[in-house]
PDB file of C-alpha atoms in Angstrom:
ATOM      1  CA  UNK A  19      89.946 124.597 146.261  1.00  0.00           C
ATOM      2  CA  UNK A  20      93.428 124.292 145.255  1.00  0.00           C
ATOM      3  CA  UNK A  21      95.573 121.645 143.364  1.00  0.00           C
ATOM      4  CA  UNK A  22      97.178 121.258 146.482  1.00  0.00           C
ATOM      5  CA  UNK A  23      94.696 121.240 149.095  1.00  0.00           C
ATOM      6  CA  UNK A  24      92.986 118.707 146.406  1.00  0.00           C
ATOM      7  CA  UNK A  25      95.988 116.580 146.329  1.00  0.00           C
ATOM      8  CA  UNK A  26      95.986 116.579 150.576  1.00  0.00           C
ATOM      9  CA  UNK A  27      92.547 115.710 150.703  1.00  0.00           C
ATOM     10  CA  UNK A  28      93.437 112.702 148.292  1.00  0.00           C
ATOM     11  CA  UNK A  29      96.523 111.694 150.032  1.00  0.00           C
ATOM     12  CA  UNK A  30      94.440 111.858 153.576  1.00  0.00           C
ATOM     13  CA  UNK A  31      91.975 109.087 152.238  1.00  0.00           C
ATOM     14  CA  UNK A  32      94.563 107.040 150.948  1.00  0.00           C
ATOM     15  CA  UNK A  33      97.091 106.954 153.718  1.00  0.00           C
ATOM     16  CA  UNK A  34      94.090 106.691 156.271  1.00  0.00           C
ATOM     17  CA  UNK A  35      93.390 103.890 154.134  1.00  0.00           C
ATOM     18  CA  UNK A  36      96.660 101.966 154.176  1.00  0.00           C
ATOM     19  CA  UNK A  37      97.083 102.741 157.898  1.00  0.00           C
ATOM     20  CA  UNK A  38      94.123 100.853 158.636  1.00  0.00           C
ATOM     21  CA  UNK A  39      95.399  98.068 155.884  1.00  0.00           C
ATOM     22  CA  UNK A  40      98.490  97.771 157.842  1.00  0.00           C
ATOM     23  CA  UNK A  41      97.553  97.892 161.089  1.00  0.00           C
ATOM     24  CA  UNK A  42      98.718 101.234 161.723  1.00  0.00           C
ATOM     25  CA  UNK A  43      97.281 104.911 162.891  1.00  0.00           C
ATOM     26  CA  UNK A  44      97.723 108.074 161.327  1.00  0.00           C
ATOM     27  CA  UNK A  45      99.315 110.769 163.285  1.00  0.00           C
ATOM     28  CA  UNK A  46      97.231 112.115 166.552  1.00  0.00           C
ATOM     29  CA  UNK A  47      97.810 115.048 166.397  1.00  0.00           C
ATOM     30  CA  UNK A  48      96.143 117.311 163.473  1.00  0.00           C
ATOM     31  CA  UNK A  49      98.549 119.690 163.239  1.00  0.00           C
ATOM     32  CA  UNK A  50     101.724 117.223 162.427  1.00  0.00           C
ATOM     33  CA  UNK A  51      99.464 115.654 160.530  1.00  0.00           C
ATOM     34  CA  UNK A  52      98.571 118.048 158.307  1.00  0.00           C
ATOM     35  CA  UNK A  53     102.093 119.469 158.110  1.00  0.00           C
ATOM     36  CA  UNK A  54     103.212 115.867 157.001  1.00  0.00           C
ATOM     37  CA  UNK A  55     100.128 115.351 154.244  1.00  0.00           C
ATOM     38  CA  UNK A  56     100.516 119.003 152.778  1.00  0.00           C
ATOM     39  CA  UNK A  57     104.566 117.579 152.211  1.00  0.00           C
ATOM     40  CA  UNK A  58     103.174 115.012 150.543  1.00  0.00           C
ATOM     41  CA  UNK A  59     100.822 116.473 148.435  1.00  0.00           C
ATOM     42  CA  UNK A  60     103.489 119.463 147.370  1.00  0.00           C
ATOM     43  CA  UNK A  61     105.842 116.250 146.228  1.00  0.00           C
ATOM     44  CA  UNK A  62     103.016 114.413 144.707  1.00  0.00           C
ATOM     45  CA  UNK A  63     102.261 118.010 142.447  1.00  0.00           C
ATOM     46  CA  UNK A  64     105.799 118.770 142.089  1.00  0.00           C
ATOM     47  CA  UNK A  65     107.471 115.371 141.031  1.00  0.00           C
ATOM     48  CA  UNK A  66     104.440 113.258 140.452  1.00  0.00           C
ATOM     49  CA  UNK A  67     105.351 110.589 142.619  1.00  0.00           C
ATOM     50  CA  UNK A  68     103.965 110.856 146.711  1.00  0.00           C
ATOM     51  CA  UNK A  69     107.606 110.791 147.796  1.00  0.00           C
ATOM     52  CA  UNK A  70     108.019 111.220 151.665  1.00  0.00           C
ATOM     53  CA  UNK A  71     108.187 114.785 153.158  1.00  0.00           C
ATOM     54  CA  UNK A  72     110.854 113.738 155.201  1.00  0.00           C
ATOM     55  CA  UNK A  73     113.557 112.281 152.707  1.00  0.00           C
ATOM     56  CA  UNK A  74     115.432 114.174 150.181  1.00  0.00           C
ATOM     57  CA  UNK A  75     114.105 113.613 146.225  1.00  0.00           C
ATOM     58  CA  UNK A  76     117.493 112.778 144.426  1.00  0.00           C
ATOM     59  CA  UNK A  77     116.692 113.130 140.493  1.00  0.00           C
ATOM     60  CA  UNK A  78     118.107 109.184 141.068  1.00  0.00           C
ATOM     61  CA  UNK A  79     114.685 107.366 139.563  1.00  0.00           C
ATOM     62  CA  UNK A  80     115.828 104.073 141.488  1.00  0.00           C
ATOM     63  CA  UNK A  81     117.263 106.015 144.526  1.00  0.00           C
ATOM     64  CA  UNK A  82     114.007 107.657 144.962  1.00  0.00           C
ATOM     65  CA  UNK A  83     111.787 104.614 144.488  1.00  0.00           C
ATOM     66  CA  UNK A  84     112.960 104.087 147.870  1.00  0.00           C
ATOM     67  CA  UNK A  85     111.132 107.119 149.295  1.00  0.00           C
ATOM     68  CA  UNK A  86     107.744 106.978 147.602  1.00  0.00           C
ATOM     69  CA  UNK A  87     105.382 106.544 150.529  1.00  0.00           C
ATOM     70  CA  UNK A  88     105.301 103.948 152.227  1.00  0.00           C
ATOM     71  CA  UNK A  89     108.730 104.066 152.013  1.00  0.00           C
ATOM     72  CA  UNK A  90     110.462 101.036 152.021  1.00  0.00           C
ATOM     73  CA  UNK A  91     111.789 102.263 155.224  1.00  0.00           C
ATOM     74  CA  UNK A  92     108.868 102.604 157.720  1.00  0.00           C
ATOM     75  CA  UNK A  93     108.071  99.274 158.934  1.00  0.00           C
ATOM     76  CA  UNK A  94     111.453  99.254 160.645  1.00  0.00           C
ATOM     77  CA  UNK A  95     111.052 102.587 161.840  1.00  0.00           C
ATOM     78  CA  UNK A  96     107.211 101.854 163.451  1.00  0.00           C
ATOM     79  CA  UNK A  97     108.874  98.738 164.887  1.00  0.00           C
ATOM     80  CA  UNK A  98     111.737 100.387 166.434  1.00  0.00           C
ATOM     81  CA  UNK A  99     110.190 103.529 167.094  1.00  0.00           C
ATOM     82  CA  UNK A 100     106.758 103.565 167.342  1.00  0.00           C
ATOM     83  CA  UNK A 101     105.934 105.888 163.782  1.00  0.00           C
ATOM     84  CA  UNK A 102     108.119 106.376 160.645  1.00  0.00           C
ATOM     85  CA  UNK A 103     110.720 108.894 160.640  1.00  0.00           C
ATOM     86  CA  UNK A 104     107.856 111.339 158.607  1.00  0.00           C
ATOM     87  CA  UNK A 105     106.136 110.736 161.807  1.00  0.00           C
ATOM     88  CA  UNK A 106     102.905 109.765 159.375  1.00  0.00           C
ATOM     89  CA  UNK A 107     102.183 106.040 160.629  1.00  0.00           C
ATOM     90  CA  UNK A 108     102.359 105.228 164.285  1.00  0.00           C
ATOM     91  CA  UNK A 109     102.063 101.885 166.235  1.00  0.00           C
ATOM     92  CA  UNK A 110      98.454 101.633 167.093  1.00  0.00           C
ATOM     93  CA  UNK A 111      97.742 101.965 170.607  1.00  0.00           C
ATOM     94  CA  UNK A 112      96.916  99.024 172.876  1.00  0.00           C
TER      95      UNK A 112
END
């Protein structure tokens, strides 16, 4: 097994975790999903921080605070749009 497929399996626990901690899902569909957790783990071996796969890493340490998933972003996004713009968490189903 790789570093990175390592990292992804680690990053799939924990955000399956906080989804369920926050009343969220994780994305249906496999695929996305595991396009969206292998961006994670890539930034999490890269830069050492689980910044989102969707955001741009600046080099700005307090800038990119911001993006470290859960972003500070994605409640708003679930709320307005049903998932965060990485398209990671989703609105649970009723």
């Amino acid at each position: 097994m790789t570093n990175n497929e390592s990292t992804k399996e680690d990053m799939h626990v924990w955000t399956s975790k906080y989804a369920d901690k926050a009343g969220y899902m994780l994305n249906p569909d496999e695929e996305s999903l595991h396009l969206v957790l292998e961006g994670l783990a890539r930034n999490r071996n890269k830069h050492g921080k689980n910044y989102c796969p969707c955001r741009i890493v600046t080099g700005d340490e307090q800038e990119d605070k911001k993006i470290i998933c859960p972003c500070i972003y994605h409640k708003d996004e679930i709320s307005n749009d049903g998932s965060c713009h990485c398209d990671l968490f989703f609105k649970k189903k009723d």
